[in-house]
XYZ file of C-alpha atoms in Angstrom:
551
model
C -21.358 18.789 51.923
C -22.328 15.203 51.117
C -21.399 15.676 47.491
C -17.878 16.833 48.277
C -16.323 13.363 48.631
C -17.875 12.358 45.310
C -16.439 15.425 43.610
C -13.044 14.807 45.160
C -13.170 11.189 44.069
C -14.035 12.246 40.518
C -11.189 14.760 40.547
C -8.787 12.057 41.706
C -9.910 9.819 38.847
C -9.321 12.612 36.327
C -5.855 13.277 37.753
C -5.009 9.583 37.592
C -6.092 9.333 33.952
C -4.065 12.408 33.091
C -1.059 10.672 34.613
C -1.720 7.692 32.350
C -1.417 9.967 29.338
C 1.622 11.903 30.539
C 3.573 9.003 32.039
C 3.380 6.648 29.084
C 6.758 5.188 28.055
C 8.733 6.765 25.252
C 7.807 5.522 21.763
C 10.426 3.568 19.777
C 13.020 5.606 17.925
C 13.340 5.671 14.145
C 16.251 3.219 14.255
C 14.327 0.859 16.528
C 11.328 0.919 14.195
C 13.545 0.140 11.197
C 15.240 -2.768 12.975
C 11.879 -4.068 14.168
C 10.457 -3.921 10.646
C 13.341 -5.949 9.243
C 12.953 -8.492 12.051
C 9.251 -8.825 11.281
C 10.139 -9.852 7.749
C 12.869 -12.334 8.665
C 11.470 -13.538 12.026
C 7.692 -13.680 11.506
C 7.095 -15.987 14.448
C 9.780 -14.734 16.804
C 7.449 -12.327 18.588
C 5.255 -15.280 19.533
C 8.249 -17.253 20.703
C 9.807 -14.489 22.768
C 6.514 -13.468 24.360
C 6.236 -16.728 26.276
C 9.769 -16.772 27.711
C 12.803 -14.488 27.580
C 15.188 -17.104 26.230
C 14.521 -19.554 23.442
C 16.627 -22.397 22.058
C 18.654 -21.503 19.021
C 16.933 -24.274 17.116
C 13.551 -22.582 17.510
C 15.007 -19.252 16.427
C 16.529 -20.974 13.387
C 13.148 -22.533 12.583
C 11.552 -19.088 12.833
C 14.094 -17.656 10.395
C 13.580 -20.496 7.926
C 9.794 -20.242 8.151
C 10.028 -16.518 7.511
C 12.141 -16.968 4.398
C 10.452 -20.175 3.224
C 6.741 -20.250 4.175
C 6.428 -23.663 2.547
C 8.018 -25.095 5.709
C 5.027 -23.907 7.732
C 2.258 -25.602 5.771
C 4.083 -28.513 4.098
C 3.841 -30.642 7.263
C 0.035 -30.598 7.047
C -0.138 -31.089 3.289
C -2.530 -33.907 2.357
C -3.027 -36.120 -0.688
C -6.492 -34.657 -1.278
C -4.938 -31.231 -1.762
C -2.312 -32.649 -4.105
C -5.011 -34.022 -6.424
C -6.506 -30.551 -6.793
C -3.084 -28.939 -7.178
C -2.111 -31.525 -9.804
C -5.168 -30.801 -11.948
C -4.738 -27.049 -11.496
C -1.039 -27.273 -12.404
C -1.704 -29.279 -15.583
C -4.461 -26.864 -16.587
C -2.129 -23.973 -15.899
C 0.642 -25.525 -18.000
C -1.684 -25.997 -20.986
C -2.292 -22.247 -20.965
C 1.204 -21.241 -19.904
C 3.177 -22.995 -22.662
C 1.662 -21.163 -25.661
C 1.451 -17.887 -23.732
C 5.104 -18.084 -22.702
C 6.150 -18.540 -26.324
C 4.009 -15.608 -27.389
C 5.248 -13.337 -24.634
C 8.861 -14.241 -25.419
C 8.180 -13.117 -28.975
C 6.719 -9.893 -27.569
C 9.928 -9.403 -25.567
C 11.910 -10.041 -28.777
C 13.449 -13.219 -27.381
C 13.556 -16.768 -28.689
C 10.632 -18.982 -27.562
C 12.698 -21.091 -25.165
C 13.407 -18.084 -22.941
C 9.702 -17.632 -22.312
C 9.495 -21.293 -21.311
C 12.547 -20.944 -19.058
C 10.741 -18.077 -17.327
C 7.845 -20.445 -16.616
C 10.132 -23.001 -14.950
C 12.657 -21.434 -12.564
C 10.769 -18.422 -11.079
C 7.639 -20.474 -10.199
C 9.811 -23.000 -8.364
C 11.564 -20.269 -6.358
C 8.255 -18.569 -5.573
C 6.784 -21.872 -4.397
C 9.504 -21.957 -1.739
C 9.390 -18.299 -0.682
C 5.939 -16.980 -1.628
C 2.851 -16.867 0.577
C 0.042 -16.602 -1.982
C -1.639 -19.926 -2.683
C -3.324 -19.014 -5.956
C -0.950 -16.712 -7.830
C 0.518 -18.095 -11.064
C 4.069 -16.962 -11.784
C 5.517 -16.499 -15.257
C 5.962 -14.017 -18.108
C 3.180 -11.518 -18.788
C 2.332 -9.362 -21.785
C 2.776 -5.902 -20.273
C 6.168 -6.638 -18.712
C 7.367 -8.284 -21.936
C 6.385 -5.164 -23.844
C 8.067 -2.832 -21.349
C 11.229 -4.918 -21.390
C 11.592 -4.915 -25.168
C 10.694 -1.227 -25.400
C 13.413 -0.286 -22.936
C 16.265 -2.487 -24.147
C 15.789 -2.033 -27.902
C 16.932 1.558 -27.361
C 20.326 0.167 -26.346
C 20.724 -2.972 -28.462
C 19.016 -4.261 -31.580
C 17.769 -7.835 -30.972
C 18.146 -8.658 -34.672
C 21.650 -7.377 -35.381
C 23.152 -8.422 -32.032
C 20.866 -10.910 -30.235
C 23.574 -12.040 -27.800
C 24.148 -8.525 -26.438
C 20.386 -8.000 -26.297
C 19.903 -11.138 -24.197
C 22.721 -10.124 -21.856
C 21.000 -6.813 -21.214
C 17.684 -8.588 -20.616
C 19.215 -10.857 -17.987
C 21.075 -7.928 -16.389
C 17.878 -5.894 -16.103
C 16.113 -8.927 -14.642
C 18.847 -9.353 -12.037
C 18.771 -5.736 -10.888
C 14.965 -5.633 -10.902
C 14.957 -8.627 -8.565
C 17.752 -7.229 -6.403
C 16.002 -3.893 -5.930
C 12.744 -5.579 -5.062
C 14.327 -7.973 -2.564
C 16.081 -5.081 -0.804
C 12.880 -3.031 -0.731
C 11.036 -5.956 0.815
C 13.690 -6.579 3.467
C 13.667 -2.888 4.408
C 9.864 -2.899 4.653
C 9.536 -0.422 1.801
C 6.571 -2.163 0.257
C 4.512 0.960 0.821
C 6.346 2.559 -2.123
C 4.328 0.499 -4.578
C 1.147 2.028 -3.166
C 2.020 5.348 -4.791
C 0.938 3.733 -8.046
C -2.766 3.745 -7.254
C -5.322 1.156 -8.276
C -6.976 3.669 -10.587
C -3.659 4.371 -12.323
C -3.063 0.645 -12.835
C -6.544 0.188 -14.324
C -5.942 3.018 -16.798
C -2.415 1.867 -17.574
C -3.513 -1.710 -18.242
C -6.249 -0.560 -20.589
C -3.937 1.701 -22.576
C -1.159 -0.891 -22.681
C -3.610 -3.554 -23.881
C -4.588 -1.428 -26.872
C -0.948 -0.634 -27.703
C -0.013 -4.320 -27.475
C -2.956 -5.239 -29.684
C -1.924 -2.744 -32.341
C 1.626 -4.057 -32.300
C 0.447 -7.653 -32.761
C -1.465 -6.786 -35.917
C 1.837 -7.102 -37.773
C 2.169 -10.774 -36.932
C -1.536 -11.555 -37.122
C -2.026 -10.056 -40.596
C 1.388 -11.045 -41.951
C 2.532 -7.493 -42.664
C 6.146 -7.635 -43.812
C 6.884 -3.889 -43.808
C 6.104 -2.254 -40.503
C 7.542 1.084 -39.453
C 9.716 1.100 -36.373
C 10.609 4.773 -36.536
C 7.647 5.930 -34.506
C 8.223 5.869 -30.767
C 5.088 3.916 -29.911
C 6.058 2.973 -26.375
C 9.063 3.983 -24.302
C 9.618 3.436 -20.618
C 11.776 4.651 -17.778
C 13.801 2.108 -15.871
C 12.188 3.137 -12.614
C 8.747 2.547 -14.101
C 9.840 -0.880 -15.268
C 11.075 -1.831 -11.829
C 8.058 -0.547 -9.993
C 5.054 -1.401 -12.122
C 4.833 -5.132 -12.485
C 5.377 -5.842 -8.804
C 2.389 -3.873 -7.445
C 0.267 -5.599 -10.063
C 1.491 -9.013 -8.918
C 0.965 -8.193 -5.236
C -2.502 -6.854 -6.058
C -3.304 -10.083 -7.917
C -2.234 -12.164 -4.934
C -4.184 -10.036 -2.463
C -7.319 -10.176 -4.624
C -7.529 -13.957 -4.578
C -6.284 -14.194 -0.984
C -9.224 -12.050 0.122
C -11.592 -14.468 -1.614
C -10.083 -17.385 0.310
C -10.098 -15.385 3.548
C -6.403 -15.035 4.329
C -3.886 -12.189 4.197
C -0.529 -11.916 2.462
C 2.274 -9.542 3.427
C 3.291 -7.273 0.563
C 6.842 -6.984 1.883
C 7.291 -10.757 1.976
C 5.891 -10.990 -1.533
C 8.432 -8.419 -2.688
C 11.238 -10.475 -1.153
C 9.981 -13.679 -2.791
C 9.567 -12.101 -6.217
C 12.903 -10.366 -5.900
C 14.794 -13.582 -5.221
C 12.909 -15.494 -7.907
C 13.941 -12.901 -10.507
C 17.536 -12.958 -9.260
C 17.563 -16.737 -9.660
C 15.815 -16.397 -13.004
C 18.405 -13.974 -14.349
C 21.092 -16.572 -13.615
C 19.204 -19.297 -15.507
C 18.352 -17.510 -18.783
C 14.962 -16.198 -17.616
C 13.609 -12.701 -18.043
C 11.363 -10.806 -15.645
C 8.562 -12.943 -14.210
C 5.610 -11.798 -12.161
C 2.051 -12.758 -11.275
C -0.332 -13.068 -14.202
C -3.944 -12.153 -13.481
C -5.370 -14.298 -16.292
C -3.371 -17.403 -15.356
C -4.039 -16.811 -11.663
C -7.761 -16.728 -12.419
C -7.412 -20.028 -14.308
C -5.419 -21.498 -11.423
C -8.076 -20.400 -8.944
C -10.933 -21.714 -11.085
C -9.155 -25.048 -11.511
C -9.323 -25.540 -7.740
C -5.735 -25.048 -6.606
C -5.112 -25.353 -2.874
C -1.444 -24.341 -2.534
C 1.550 -23.160 -4.563
C 2.211 -26.806 -5.442
C 0.213 -26.050 -8.596
C 3.104 -23.774 -9.626
C 5.534 -26.646 -9.062
C 3.407 -28.982 -11.213
C 3.212 -26.335 -13.927
C 6.981 -25.765 -13.859
C 7.718 -29.497 -14.118
C 5.266 -29.865 -17.009
C 6.854 -26.957 -18.868
C 10.299 -28.441 -18.209
C 9.206 -31.753 -19.739
C 7.834 -29.852 -22.730
C 11.182 -28.111 -23.111
C 12.932 -31.469 -23.301
C 10.480 -33.243 -25.593
C 8.469 -30.707 -27.589
C 10.884 -27.862 -28.338
C 11.398 -28.847 -31.959
C 7.661 -29.020 -32.558
C 7.011 -25.696 -30.843
C 9.680 -24.053 -33.013
C 7.389 -24.262 -36.052
C 4.468 -22.516 -34.363
C 3.243 -19.804 -36.809
C 3.725 -16.169 -35.788
C 0.026 -15.559 -36.451
C -0.864 -18.170 -33.825
C 1.420 -16.522 -31.266
C -0.073 -13.119 -32.053
C -3.594 -14.485 -31.654
C -2.669 -15.984 -28.263
C -1.473 -12.593 -27.065
C -4.542 -10.859 -28.481
C -6.839 -13.338 -26.736
C -5.392 -12.286 -23.377
C -5.846 -8.546 -23.957
C -9.620 -8.113 -23.403
C -9.150 -9.094 -19.759
C -6.763 -6.166 -19.309
C -9.434 -3.603 -20.236
C -11.740 -3.378 -17.212
C -14.554 -1.013 -18.145
C -16.699 -1.984 -15.162
C -13.922 -1.110 -12.735
C -13.317 2.198 -14.509
C -17.019 2.999 -14.145
C -16.930 2.084 -10.454
C -13.921 4.363 -9.973
C -15.861 7.174 -11.664
C -18.824 6.709 -9.321
C -16.730 6.541 -6.158
C -14.001 9.158 -6.679
C -13.776 11.609 -9.561
C -10.123 12.467 -8.903
C -9.204 8.784 -9.007
C -11.044 8.509 -12.302
C -9.076 11.481 -13.588
C -5.871 9.602 -12.719
C -7.259 6.535 -14.485
C -8.032 8.273 -17.760
C -4.782 10.235 -17.488
C -2.830 6.973 -17.457
C -4.992 5.510 -20.226
C -4.733 8.364 -22.720
C -1.121 9.078 -21.788
C -0.068 5.516 -22.617
C -2.267 5.381 -25.697
C -1.307 8.667 -27.353
C 2.073 9.547 -25.831
C 4.157 6.969 -23.977
C 4.171 4.800 -20.896
C 6.108 7.277 -18.787
C 3.820 10.159 -19.790
C 0.732 8.159 -18.883
C 2.078 7.042 -15.533
C 3.557 10.455 -14.786
C 0.150 12.020 -15.391
C -1.606 9.506 -13.155
C 0.956 9.751 -10.360
C 0.923 13.564 -10.549
C -2.852 13.640 -10.146
C -2.677 11.144 -7.274
C 0.053 13.150 -5.548
C -1.914 16.361 -6.044
C -4.857 14.726 -4.313
C -2.680 13.573 -1.406
C -0.984 16.955 -1.058
C -4.297 18.808 -1.203
C -5.732 16.628 1.545
C -2.551 17.066 3.601
C -2.189 20.838 3.397
C -5.919 21.555 3.697
C -7.251 19.064 6.261
C -10.697 19.442 7.713
C -11.588 20.544 11.225
C -14.824 19.367 12.799
C -16.883 20.902 15.581
C -18.024 18.088 17.854
C -21.158 17.629 19.896
C -22.361 14.913 22.240
C -24.939 12.426 20.998
C -27.992 12.411 23.288
C -27.738 10.076 26.290
C -24.218 8.938 25.345
C -20.595 9.908 25.944
C -19.881 9.803 22.209
C -18.814 13.018 20.477
C -19.395 13.369 16.724
C -19.309 15.980 13.987
C -22.395 18.155 14.369
C -22.701 18.450 10.579
C -22.728 14.697 10.062
C -24.951 14.119 13.106
C -27.309 17.114 13.485
C -28.784 15.582 16.645
C -25.438 16.003 18.441
C -25.592 18.611 21.220
C -22.782 21.109 21.744
C -21.521 21.464 25.309
C -22.195 24.980 26.660
C -19.001 26.903 27.243
C -16.822 24.292 25.555
C -15.795 24.358 21.895
C -14.579 20.910 20.890
C -12.669 20.788 17.607
C -11.254 17.660 15.968
C -8.356 17.854 13.507
C -8.874 15.492 10.572
C -5.256 14.900 9.650
C -2.891 12.064 10.432
C 0.067 14.453 10.572
C 0.195 17.935 12.057
C 3.236 19.311 10.259
C 4.761 22.287 8.479
C 2.467 21.777 5.481
C -0.791 22.240 7.374
C 0.014 23.608 10.852
C -0.555 27.293 10.061
C -3.703 26.508 8.088
C -5.180 24.588 11.019
C -4.204 27.289 13.531
C -5.706 30.078 11.411
C -8.843 28.082 10.739
C -9.448 27.414 14.431
C -8.827 31.051 15.371
C -11.038 32.311 12.551
C -13.808 30.009 13.675
C -13.436 31.079 17.326
C -13.380 34.789 16.480
C -16.014 34.924 13.725
C -18.516 32.323 14.847
C -17.906 32.619 18.580
C -17.832 36.423 18.906
C -21.247 36.651 20.525
C -20.507 33.891 23.018
C -17.126 35.368 23.911
C -18.645 38.807 24.554
C -21.206 37.445 26.970
C -18.572 35.275 28.617
C -19.871 31.812 27.771
C -16.893 30.205 26.035
C -14.307 29.135 28.572
C -12.368 26.385 26.836
C -11.370 25.110 23.407
C -10.711 21.363 23.397
C -8.556 19.965 20.599
C -9.370 16.353 19.826
C -6.066 14.922 18.531
C -7.287 11.338 18.182
C -6.710 11.426 14.404
C -3.241 13.001 14.629
C -0.680 10.187 14.595
C 2.425 12.389 14.597
C 3.526 15.999 14.894
C 6.638 17.970 13.980
C 8.188 21.161 15.342
C 6.056 23.364 13.093
C 2.936 21.697 14.425
C 4.070 22.234 18.015
C 4.842 25.885 17.310
C 1.376 26.323 15.788
C -0.205 24.867 18.936
C 1.848 27.240 21.095
C 0.713 30.242 19.045
C -2.875 29.011 19.206
C -2.591 28.759 22.992
C -1.230 32.321 23.271
C -3.995 33.735 21.063
C -6.700 31.970 23.051
C -5.244 33.163 26.365
C -5.488 36.761 25.112
C -9.215 36.140 24.607
C -9.568 34.634 28.061
C -10.063 31.118 26.722
C -8.247 28.021 27.877
C -6.836 25.341 25.590
C -7.133 21.653 26.406
C -5.874 18.602 24.537
C -7.824 15.347 24.400
C -6.709 11.870 23.365
C -3.199 12.669 22.109
C -1.484 9.728 20.440
C 1.727 8.136 21.699
C 4.239 10.017 19.554
C 2.280 13.258 19.819
C 2.186 13.425 23.620
C 5.855 12.403 23.804
C 6.911 15.298 21.572
C 4.617 17.724 23.386
C 6.311 16.778 26.664
C 9.799 17.134 25.200
C 8.893 20.563 23.765
C 7.437 21.558 27.194
C 4.103 22.402 25.612
C 2.391 20.346 28.321
C 3.812 22.668 30.990
C 2.481 25.726 29.150
C -1.116 24.493 28.972
C -0.860 22.846 32.426
C -0.916 19.097 32.950
C -4.488 19.337 34.212
C -5.609 20.272 30.717
C -4.416 17.041 29.092
C -7.252 14.513 28.963
C -7.587 10.901 27.950
C -10.936 11.394 26.174
C -13.049 14.243 24.846
C -15.808 13.320 27.270
C -13.494 13.798 30.255
C -12.374 17.179 28.928
C -15.966 18.355 28.520
C -16.986 17.084 31.957
C -13.935 18.697 33.586
C -14.732 22.135 32.210
C -18.426 21.743 33.019
C -17.539 20.858 36.618
C -15.209 23.874 36.795
C -17.987 26.164 35.633
C -20.238 25.037 38.471
C -17.672 26.268 40.989
C -16.622 29.195 38.831
C -15.330 30.065 35.368
C -12.362 28.140 34.036
C -9.206 30.044 34.710
C -5.746 29.800 33.313
C -4.321 29.617 36.793
């Protein structure tokens, strides 16, 4: 009798926690999420402003907008002379490397040398205003120059009609920047992630070898060189999508060393606008160069002011040294390009990919051999296909784990990973290892759970020990109608066997959709739990009084 109040108090606590789960507010709609994402890009500090008070002066909102579009306004107020000294030296060092490389890469893009130098002036200045990476060095790069010339020479010959060729180059640059700026504003930066790191490593290695072979003509002075063989061709979509993930990856690499984070969407916006501005000032596609960024970092740069110093130095060289640079031998330009290629072939990273993930390594070598022996699009298509196959396989065949409680804790873990975990008598706790319970995997998960219950739990069911199956949905971020239907069928099948179904730790969108679909009413609100531990304790308490019942 004395324990009754304690049991009632515990029951009240469980009911209250169930109400927390079921009475949570509705999640934001798709339109609200889209609008919020755009606001996060344009108003990066507005959430901080609006959290303190409902109304803010228009001037502060305007400052937030300007700081979102031009991050330089945020840190320029605290810029010190000591930082400028380091940025000045880094910028001059960067310019000494950038000037010859820009001329060489312009030659690779089949443009006159001055256009490579233009590309090292305007885009870095625009990025300095809009970019957030402190170390990245903006300008022309070898791979993009190769892709650009390979694509446009199919439409115009740069020798017979150089004016039309240049017009196409600037047009492609404009649209590449426009697409990227729009993608960044719409928070579509995740699209670049479909080109995996392993694919980029393989692509860079294959492209480096192809570029090296093409430069042998200029290095060795070969006057007759066949152009009939389709050495490299490229799809426009590949051109637009490749160089930007590389640039964002370069920025993130060095940002992680310095201990700060950069937003990929903001970087897309900055690089988009810098290429739009570049296309209007006789520049071709610019992006972040890993080799020059490494030099910039090693030279001790503190901010993007090093890009401004580099751009001004290149501009002065354009005014004073153009005539001298005109007589630079082709062999020298070819050797400059060749000197940058070994850094593109990363054997150590390829070996690390092989050790960590064999499917990623397969994507890596697929991109490498595809670019080397077929074409750029074949190499990338192979790598992306393998990567997608891996994603699809993981999505349609997710794992399910049987959980047990670690001794003397309330923590539930996979009994295969933690053999010391103890299964709760009468309760089968199963965790779904998938972020999305959808049409692609719902039936597989339902059949797998039922097969496990029937085949492995037959003996326990016969002797009447299993009373409840608890689904841990902590990993499931979202669910669709097929997933809900699969849960309903699972519930019906378990009821036929005299087993109850409970749901533990459903996420925000999941519990909202389960309520709308009235699935919660079918399994009873008392079988929705905040944690797995509460679900196990609830069934254990029910068994003390009597078997769990569906009523």
